[in-house]
CSV table of C-alpha atoms in Angstrom, one decimal:
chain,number,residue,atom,x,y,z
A,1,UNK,CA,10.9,106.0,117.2
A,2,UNK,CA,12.5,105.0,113.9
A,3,UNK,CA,16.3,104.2,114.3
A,4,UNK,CA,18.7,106.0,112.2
A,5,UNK,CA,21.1,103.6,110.0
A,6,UNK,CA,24.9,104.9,110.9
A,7,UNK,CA,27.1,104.0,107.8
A,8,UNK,CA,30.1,102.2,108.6
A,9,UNK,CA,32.8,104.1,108.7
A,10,UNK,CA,35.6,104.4,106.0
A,11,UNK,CA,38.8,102.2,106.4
A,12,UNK,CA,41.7,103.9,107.4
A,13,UNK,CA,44.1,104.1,104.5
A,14,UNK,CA,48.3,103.7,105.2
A,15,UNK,CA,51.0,104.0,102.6
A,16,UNK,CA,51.7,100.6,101.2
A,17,UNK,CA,55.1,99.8,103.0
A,18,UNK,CA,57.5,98.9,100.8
A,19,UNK,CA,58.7,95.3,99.4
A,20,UNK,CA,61.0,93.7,101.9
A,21,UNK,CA,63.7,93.5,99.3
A,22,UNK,CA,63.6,97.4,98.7
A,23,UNK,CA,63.9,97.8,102.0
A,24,UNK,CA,66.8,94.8,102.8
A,25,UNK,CA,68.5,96.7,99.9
A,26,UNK,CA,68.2,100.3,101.4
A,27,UNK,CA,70.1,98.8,104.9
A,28,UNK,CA,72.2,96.9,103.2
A,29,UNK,CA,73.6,99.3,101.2
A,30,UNK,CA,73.8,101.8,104.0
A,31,UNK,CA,75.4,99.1,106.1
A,32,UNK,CA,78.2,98.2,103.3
A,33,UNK,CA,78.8,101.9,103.0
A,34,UNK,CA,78.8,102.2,107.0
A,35,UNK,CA,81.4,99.0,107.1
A,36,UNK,CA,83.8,100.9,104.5
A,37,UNK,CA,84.2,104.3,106.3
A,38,UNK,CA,85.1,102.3,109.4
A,39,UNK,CA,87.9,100.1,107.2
A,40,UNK,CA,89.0,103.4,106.1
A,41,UNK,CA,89.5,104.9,109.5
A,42,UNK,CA,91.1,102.0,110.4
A,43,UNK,CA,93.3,101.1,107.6
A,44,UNK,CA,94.2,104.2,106.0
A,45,UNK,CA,98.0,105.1,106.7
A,46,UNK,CA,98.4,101.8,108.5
A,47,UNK,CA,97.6,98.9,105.5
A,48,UNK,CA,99.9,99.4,102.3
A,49,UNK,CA,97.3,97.2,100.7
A,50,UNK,CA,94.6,99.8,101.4
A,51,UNK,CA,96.4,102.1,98.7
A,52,UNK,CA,93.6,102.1,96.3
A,53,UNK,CA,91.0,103.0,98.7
A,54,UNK,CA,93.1,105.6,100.2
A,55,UNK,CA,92.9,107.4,96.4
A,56,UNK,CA,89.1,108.2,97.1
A,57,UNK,CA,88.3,112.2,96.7
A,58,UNK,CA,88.0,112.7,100.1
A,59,UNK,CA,84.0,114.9,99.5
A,60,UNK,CA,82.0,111.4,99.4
A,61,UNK,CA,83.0,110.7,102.8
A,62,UNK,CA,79.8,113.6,102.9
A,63,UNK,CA,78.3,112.9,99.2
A,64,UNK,CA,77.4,109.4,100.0
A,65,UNK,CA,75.1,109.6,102.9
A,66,UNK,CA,73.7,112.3,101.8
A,67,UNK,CA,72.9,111.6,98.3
A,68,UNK,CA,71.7,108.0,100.3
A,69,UNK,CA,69.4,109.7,103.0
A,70,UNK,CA,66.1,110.3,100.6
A,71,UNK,CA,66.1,106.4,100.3
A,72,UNK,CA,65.7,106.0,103.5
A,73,UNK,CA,61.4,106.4,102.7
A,74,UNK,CA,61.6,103.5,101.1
A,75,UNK,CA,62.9,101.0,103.9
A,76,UNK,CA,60.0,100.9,105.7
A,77,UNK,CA,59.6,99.6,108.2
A,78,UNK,CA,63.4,99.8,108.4
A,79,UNK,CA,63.7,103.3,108.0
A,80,UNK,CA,65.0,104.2,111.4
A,81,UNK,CA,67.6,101.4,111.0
A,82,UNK,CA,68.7,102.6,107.3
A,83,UNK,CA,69.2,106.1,109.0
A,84,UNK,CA,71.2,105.3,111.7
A,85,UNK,CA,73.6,103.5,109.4
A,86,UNK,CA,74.0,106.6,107.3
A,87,UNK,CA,74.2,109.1,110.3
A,88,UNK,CA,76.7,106.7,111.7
A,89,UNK,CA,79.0,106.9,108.5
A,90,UNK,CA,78.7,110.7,108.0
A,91,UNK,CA,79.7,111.3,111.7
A,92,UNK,CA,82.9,108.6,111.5
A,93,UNK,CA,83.8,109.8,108.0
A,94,UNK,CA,83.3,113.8,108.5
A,95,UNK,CA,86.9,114.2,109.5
A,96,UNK,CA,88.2,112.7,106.2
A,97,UNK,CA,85.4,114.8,103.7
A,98,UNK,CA,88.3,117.7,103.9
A,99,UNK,CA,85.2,120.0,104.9
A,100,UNK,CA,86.7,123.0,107.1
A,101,UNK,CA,84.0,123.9,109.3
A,102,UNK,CA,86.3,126.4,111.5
A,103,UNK,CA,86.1,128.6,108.8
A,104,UNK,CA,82.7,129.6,110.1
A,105,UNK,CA,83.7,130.8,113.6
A,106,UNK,CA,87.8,131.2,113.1
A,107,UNK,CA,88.4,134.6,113.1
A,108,UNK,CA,92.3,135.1,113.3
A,109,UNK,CA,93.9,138.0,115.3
A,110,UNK,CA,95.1,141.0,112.5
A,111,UNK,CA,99.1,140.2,112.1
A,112,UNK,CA,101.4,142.7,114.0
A,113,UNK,CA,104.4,145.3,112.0
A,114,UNK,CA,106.8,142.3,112.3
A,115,UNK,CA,104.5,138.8,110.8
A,116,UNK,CA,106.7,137.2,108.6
A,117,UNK,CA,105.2,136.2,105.2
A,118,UNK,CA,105.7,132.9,104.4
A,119,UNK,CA,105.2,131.1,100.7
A,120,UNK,CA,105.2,127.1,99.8
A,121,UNK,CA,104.7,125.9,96.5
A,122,UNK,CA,105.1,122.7,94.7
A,123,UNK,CA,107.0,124.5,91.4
A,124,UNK,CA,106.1,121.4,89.4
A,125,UNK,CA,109.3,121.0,87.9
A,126,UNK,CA,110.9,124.3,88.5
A,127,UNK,CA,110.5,126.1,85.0
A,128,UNK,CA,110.4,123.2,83.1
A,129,UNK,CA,106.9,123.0,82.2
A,130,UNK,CA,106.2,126.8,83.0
A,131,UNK,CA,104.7,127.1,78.6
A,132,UNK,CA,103.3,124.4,76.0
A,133,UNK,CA,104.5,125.1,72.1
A,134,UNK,CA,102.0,124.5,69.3
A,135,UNK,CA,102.5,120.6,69.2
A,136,UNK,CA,101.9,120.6,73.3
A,137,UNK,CA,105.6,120.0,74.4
A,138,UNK,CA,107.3,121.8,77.3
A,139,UNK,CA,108.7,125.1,76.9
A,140,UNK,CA,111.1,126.7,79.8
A,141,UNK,CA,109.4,130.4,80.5
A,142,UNK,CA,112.1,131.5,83.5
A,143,UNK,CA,111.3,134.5,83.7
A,144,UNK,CA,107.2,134.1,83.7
A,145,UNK,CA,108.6,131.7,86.4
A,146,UNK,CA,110.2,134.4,88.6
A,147,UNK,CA,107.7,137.0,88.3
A,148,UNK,CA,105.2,134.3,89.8
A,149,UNK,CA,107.4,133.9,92.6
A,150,UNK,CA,108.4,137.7,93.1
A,151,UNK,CA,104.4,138.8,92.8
A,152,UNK,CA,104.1,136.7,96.2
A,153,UNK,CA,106.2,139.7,98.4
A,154,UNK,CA,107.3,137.0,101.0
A,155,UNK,CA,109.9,137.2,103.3
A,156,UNK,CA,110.5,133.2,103.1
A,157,UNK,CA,110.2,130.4,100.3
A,158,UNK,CA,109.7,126.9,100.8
A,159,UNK,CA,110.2,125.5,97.2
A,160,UNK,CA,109.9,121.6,96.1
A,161,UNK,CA,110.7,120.3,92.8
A,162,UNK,CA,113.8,122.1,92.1
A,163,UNK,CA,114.5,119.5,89.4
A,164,UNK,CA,113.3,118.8,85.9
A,165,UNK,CA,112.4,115.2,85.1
A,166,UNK,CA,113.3,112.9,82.5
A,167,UNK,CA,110.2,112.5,80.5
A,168,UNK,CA,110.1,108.8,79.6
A,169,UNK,CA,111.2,107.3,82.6
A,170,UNK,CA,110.3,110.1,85.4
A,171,UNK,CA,114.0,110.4,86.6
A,172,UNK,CA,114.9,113.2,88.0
A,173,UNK,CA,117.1,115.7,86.4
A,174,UNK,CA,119.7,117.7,88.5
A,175,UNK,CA,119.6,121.6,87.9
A,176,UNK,CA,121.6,124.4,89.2
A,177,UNK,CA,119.8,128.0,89.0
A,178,UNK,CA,121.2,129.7,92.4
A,179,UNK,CA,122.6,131.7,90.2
A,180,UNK,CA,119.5,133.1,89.2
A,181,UNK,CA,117.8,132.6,92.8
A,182,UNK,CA,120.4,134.9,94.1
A,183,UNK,CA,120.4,137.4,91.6
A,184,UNK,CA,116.4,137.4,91.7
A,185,UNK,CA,116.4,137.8,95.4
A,186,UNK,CA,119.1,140.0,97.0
A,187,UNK,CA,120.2,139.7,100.4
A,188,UNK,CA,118.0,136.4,101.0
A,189,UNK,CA,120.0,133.3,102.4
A,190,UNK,CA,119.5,130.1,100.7
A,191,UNK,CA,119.4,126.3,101.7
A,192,UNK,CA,119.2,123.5,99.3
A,193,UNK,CA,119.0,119.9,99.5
A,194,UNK,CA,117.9,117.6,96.9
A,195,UNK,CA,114.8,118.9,95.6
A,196,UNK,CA,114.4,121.6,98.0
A,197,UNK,CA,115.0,125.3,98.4
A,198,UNK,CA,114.3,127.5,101.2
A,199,UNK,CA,114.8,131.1,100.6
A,200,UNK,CA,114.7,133.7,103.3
A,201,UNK,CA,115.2,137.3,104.5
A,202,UNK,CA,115.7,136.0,108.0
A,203,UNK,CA,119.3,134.8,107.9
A,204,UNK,CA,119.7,130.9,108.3
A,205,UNK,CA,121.5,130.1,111.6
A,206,UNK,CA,120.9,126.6,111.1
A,207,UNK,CA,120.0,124.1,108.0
A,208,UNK,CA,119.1,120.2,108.6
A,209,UNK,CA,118.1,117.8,105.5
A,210,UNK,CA,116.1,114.8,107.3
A,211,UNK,CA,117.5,111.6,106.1
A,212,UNK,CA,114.1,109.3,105.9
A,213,UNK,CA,116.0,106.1,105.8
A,214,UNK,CA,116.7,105.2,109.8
A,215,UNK,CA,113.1,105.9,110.1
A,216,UNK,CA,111.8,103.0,107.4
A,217,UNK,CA,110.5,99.8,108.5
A,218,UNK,CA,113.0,97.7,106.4
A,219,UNK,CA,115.7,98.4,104.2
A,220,UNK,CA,115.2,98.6,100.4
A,221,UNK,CA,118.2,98.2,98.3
A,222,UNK,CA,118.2,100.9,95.3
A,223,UNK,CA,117.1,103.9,97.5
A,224,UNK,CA,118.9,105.9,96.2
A,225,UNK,CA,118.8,104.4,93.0
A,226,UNK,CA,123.1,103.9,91.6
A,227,UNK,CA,122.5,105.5,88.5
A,228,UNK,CA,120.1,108.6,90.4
A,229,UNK,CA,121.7,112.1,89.0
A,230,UNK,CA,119.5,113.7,92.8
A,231,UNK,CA,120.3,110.7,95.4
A,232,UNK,CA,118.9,113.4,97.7
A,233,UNK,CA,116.1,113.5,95.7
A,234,UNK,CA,114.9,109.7,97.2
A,235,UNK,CA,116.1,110.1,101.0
A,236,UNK,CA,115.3,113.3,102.1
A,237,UNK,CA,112.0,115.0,101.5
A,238,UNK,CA,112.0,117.7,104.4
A,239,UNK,CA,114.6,120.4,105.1
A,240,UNK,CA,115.1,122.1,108.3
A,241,UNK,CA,116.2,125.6,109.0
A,242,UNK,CA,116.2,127.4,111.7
A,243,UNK,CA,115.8,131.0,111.1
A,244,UNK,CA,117.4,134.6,113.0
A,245,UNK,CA,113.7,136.1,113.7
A,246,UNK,CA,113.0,139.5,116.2
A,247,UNK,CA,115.7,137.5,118.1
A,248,UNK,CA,114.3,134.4,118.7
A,249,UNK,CA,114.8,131.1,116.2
A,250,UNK,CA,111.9,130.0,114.1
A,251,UNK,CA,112.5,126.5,113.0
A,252,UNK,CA,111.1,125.7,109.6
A,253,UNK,CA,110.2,122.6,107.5
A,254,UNK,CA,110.2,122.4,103.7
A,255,UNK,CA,108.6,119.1,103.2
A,256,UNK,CA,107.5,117.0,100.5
A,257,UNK,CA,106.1,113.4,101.2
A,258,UNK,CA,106.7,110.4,98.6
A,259,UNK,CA,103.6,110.5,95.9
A,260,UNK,CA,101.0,107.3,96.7
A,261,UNK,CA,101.6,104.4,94.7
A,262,UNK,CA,99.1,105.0,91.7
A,263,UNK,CA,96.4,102.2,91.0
A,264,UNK,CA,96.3,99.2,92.4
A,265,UNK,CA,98.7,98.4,95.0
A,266,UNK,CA,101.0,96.2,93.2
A,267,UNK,CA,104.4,94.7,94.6
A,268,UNK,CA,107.5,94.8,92.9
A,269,UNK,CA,109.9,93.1,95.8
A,270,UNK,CA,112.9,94.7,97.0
A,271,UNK,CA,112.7,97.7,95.4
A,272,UNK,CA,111.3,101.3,95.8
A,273,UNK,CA,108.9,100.7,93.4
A,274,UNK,CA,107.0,98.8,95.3
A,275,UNK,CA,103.6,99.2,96.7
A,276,UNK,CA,105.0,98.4,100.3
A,277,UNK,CA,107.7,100.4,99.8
A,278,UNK,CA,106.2,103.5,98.8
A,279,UNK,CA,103.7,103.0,102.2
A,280,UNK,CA,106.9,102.3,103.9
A,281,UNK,CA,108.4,105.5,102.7
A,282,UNK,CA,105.6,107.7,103.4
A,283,UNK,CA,105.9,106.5,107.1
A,284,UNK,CA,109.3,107.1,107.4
A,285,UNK,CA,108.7,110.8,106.2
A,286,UNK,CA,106.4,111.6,108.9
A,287,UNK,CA,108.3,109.4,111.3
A,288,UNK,CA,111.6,111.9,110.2
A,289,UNK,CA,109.5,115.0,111.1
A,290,UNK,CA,108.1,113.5,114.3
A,291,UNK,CA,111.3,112.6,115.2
A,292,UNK,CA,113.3,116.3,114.4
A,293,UNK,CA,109.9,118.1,116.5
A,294,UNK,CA,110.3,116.1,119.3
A,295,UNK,CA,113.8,117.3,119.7
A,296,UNK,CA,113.5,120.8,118.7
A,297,UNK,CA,112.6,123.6,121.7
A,298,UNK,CA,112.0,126.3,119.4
A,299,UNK,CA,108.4,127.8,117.5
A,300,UNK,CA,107.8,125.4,114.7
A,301,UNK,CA,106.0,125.6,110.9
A,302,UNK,CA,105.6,123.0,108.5
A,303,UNK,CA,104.8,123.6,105.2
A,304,UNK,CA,104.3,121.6,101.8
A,305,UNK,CA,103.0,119.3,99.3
A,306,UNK,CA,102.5,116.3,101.4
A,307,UNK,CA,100.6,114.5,98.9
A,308,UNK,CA,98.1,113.4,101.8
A,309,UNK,CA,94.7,114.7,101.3
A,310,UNK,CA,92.1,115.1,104.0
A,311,UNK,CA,91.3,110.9,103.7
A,312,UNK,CA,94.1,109.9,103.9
A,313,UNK,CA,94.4,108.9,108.1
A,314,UNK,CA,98.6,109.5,107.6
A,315,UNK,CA,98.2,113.1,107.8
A,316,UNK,CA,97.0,112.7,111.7
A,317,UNK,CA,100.1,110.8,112.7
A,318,UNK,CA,102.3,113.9,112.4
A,319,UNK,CA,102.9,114.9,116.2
A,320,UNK,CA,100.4,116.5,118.6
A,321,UNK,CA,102.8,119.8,119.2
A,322,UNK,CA,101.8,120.3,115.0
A,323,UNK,CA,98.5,122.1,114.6
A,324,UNK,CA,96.3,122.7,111.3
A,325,UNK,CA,96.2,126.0,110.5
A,326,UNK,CA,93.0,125.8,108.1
A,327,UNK,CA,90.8,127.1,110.4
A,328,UNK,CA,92.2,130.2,109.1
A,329,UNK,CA,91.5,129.8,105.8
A,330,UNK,CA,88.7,131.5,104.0
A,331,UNK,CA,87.4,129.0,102.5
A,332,UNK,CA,85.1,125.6,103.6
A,333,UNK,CA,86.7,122.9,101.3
A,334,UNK,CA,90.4,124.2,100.5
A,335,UNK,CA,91.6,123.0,97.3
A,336,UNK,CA,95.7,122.9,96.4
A,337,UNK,CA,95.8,120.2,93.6
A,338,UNK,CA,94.1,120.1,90.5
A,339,UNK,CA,93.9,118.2,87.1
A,340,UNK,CA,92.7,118.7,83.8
A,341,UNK,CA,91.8,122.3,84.8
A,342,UNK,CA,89.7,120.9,87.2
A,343,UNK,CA,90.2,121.6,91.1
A,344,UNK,CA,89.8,118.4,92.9
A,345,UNK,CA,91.4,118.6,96.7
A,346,UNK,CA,93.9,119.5,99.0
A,347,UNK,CA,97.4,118.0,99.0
A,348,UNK,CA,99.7,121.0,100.3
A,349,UNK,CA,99.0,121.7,104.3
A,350,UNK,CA,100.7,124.3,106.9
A,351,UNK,CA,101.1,123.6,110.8
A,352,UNK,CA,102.5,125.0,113.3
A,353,UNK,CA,103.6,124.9,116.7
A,354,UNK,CA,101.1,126.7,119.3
A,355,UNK,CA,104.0,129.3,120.1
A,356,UNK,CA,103.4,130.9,116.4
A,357,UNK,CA,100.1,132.4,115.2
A,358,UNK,CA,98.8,132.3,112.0
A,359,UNK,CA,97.1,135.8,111.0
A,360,UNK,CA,96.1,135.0,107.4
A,361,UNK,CA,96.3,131.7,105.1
A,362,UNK,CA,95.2,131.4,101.7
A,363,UNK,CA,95.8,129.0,98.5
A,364,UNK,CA,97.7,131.1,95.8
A,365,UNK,CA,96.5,129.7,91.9
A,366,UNK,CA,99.4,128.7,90.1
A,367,UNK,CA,98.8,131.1,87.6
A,368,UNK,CA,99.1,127.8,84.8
A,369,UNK,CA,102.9,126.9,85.5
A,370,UNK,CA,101.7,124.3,88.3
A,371,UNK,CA,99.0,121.4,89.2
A,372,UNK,CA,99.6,123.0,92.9
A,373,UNK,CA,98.5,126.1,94.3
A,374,UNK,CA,100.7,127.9,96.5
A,375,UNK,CA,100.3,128.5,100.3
A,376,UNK,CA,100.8,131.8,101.6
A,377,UNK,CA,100.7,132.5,105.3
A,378,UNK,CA,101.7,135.2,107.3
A,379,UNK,CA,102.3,134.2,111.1
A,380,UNK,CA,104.3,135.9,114.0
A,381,UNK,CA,106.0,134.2,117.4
């Protein structure tokens, strides 16, 4: 018997794993990125250093890993290393992406006879920058102003930036148009304070500006500025009041937190100016709120521009009895503030106390006469 000759068989083949420095540079960028999203969590709202970081557009808290995640195939044979590290920082950073996943599943009850219709806007300077001339400069439009406000139907405004500013050295610019507030909307009660207006149907039983100042870490000598024409305009940023509903009181804030400092987080000692300061006063705002809900037994909405977007940790230090009302908005990354003509994120929020329901929320466009949308809510106790 002849034997038969058996070829050897073929080697196997296996995808050439890659260099060790691809791979080391796969991990550790997905370890730098992981180490950054925890800093954040930790230091946002707490470190007035961290001011720069806190400016990041709150998406690549979600952009990041996931633009990172096909790179992973090429940390072999790290790859299950590289993943984990990306996983990792998309689960701690998903609550600062300003994603609003209860949009999915929130479906809010349909608002009875008696909701009451509430609208918050940032006015942007009143009617001061409401038209541009040829040449780009301001022109005052009031009355494109007022039908804006009129074409919203609600039975409550919570107005910020009742003010113009000086142009050259952003100072604010006192104003007086009740006049005009009054004659625009009949039989509605009005509060002011500083910057603020609250306008309502409901008649006001009750009004309370909250003074910031016991609530800061350490005093700061020109707040208010001496030569400030709106002293109001630096010490309080929410007003109270407590409105006559279908009997019972409905206590509601008209707030408007201190801007971030801009750009790096410089000091400028003993003043407002200051990096720290401006942390400081941010803080104190919240602490002001915290300190007026805690006290107050009655149904409770907060609304505004509180310059806080969704990465910004300060927003979840306002008190446990305050919850978000996005869930009922329509959309899955809500957008109030924009630049350029471009929408970029969310600034202006609504909560409220678990004693009022929210039936419908939306973001209003400004129509051109703002960088802020509106909020209009309707809610019932």
């Amino acid at each position: 018997m002849t034997a038969t000759r058996l070829d050897p068989a073929p080697p196997v083949t296996r995808p050439p794993a890659a260099r060790p420095r691809t791979a080391r540079l796969v991990v550790g960028v997905a370890g730098v990125w992981l180490a950054y999203v925890v800093a954040h969590t930790v230091l946002s709202g707490r470190a007035w250093w961290w001011n720069l970081p806190d400016l990041v557009p709150p998406l690549v808290f979600v952009a990041v890993p996931v633009l990172l995640l096909p790179l992973v195939t090429l940390a072999r044979p790290r790859r299950r290393v590289a993943a984990a590290l990306l996983v990792g920082a998309l689960a701690v950073g998903w609550s600062s992406a300003g994603v609003n996943a209860a949009t999915l599943w929130h479906r809010p009850d349909p608002a009875p006879a008696d909701a009451v219709r509430v609208f918050s806007w940032n006015t942007w300077y009143w009617d001061q920058l409401v038209a541009t001339g040829p040449a780009g400069e301001p022109i005052r439009d009031p009355d494109r102003f007022y039908r804006f406000l009129h074409a919203q139907a609600a039975d409550v405004y919570l107005l910020q930036e009742y003010l113009y500013i000086e142009a050259e050295d952003w100072d604010p610019i006192r104003i007086d148009d009740l006049d005009r507030l009054r004659r625009e909307f009949p039989g509605f009660h009005v509060a002011v304070s500083g910057e603020l207006v609250t306008l309502s149907r409901y008649p006001i039983v009750g009004e309370r500006p909250l003074d910031l100042r016991p609530h800061l870490d350490r005093a700061w000598s020109d707040l208010p500025p001496a030569e400030s024409a709106l002293p109001a305009y630096h010490t309080v940023k929410t007003l109270r009041t407590d409105l006559a509903v279908a009997g019972r009181v409905l206590s509601v804030y008209n707030a408007h937190l201190y801007v971030p400092t801009v750009g790096l987080p410089t000091r400028a000692p003993d003043t407002a100016h200051d990096a720290l300061a401006r942390h400081d006063l941010r803080r104190a705002n919240v602490r002001a709120i915290a300190a007026d809900v805690a006290g107050n037994p009655n149904p409770v909405l907060l609304a505004g521009d509180l310059n806080t977007s969704p990465a910004m940790r300060l927003i979840r230090t306002l008190p446990d009895r305050l919850v978000d009302a996005s869930g009922a908005l329509d959309s899955p990354y809500p957008v109030s503030w924009a630049r350029y003509g471009l929408p970029l994120w969310r600034l202006d929020w609504v909560f409220t106390s678990p004693d009022v329901a929210v039936h419908r929320y939306r973001m209003v466009p400004p129509d051109g006469i703002s960088d802020h949308h509106g909020q209009l809510v309707v809610v019932s106790l």
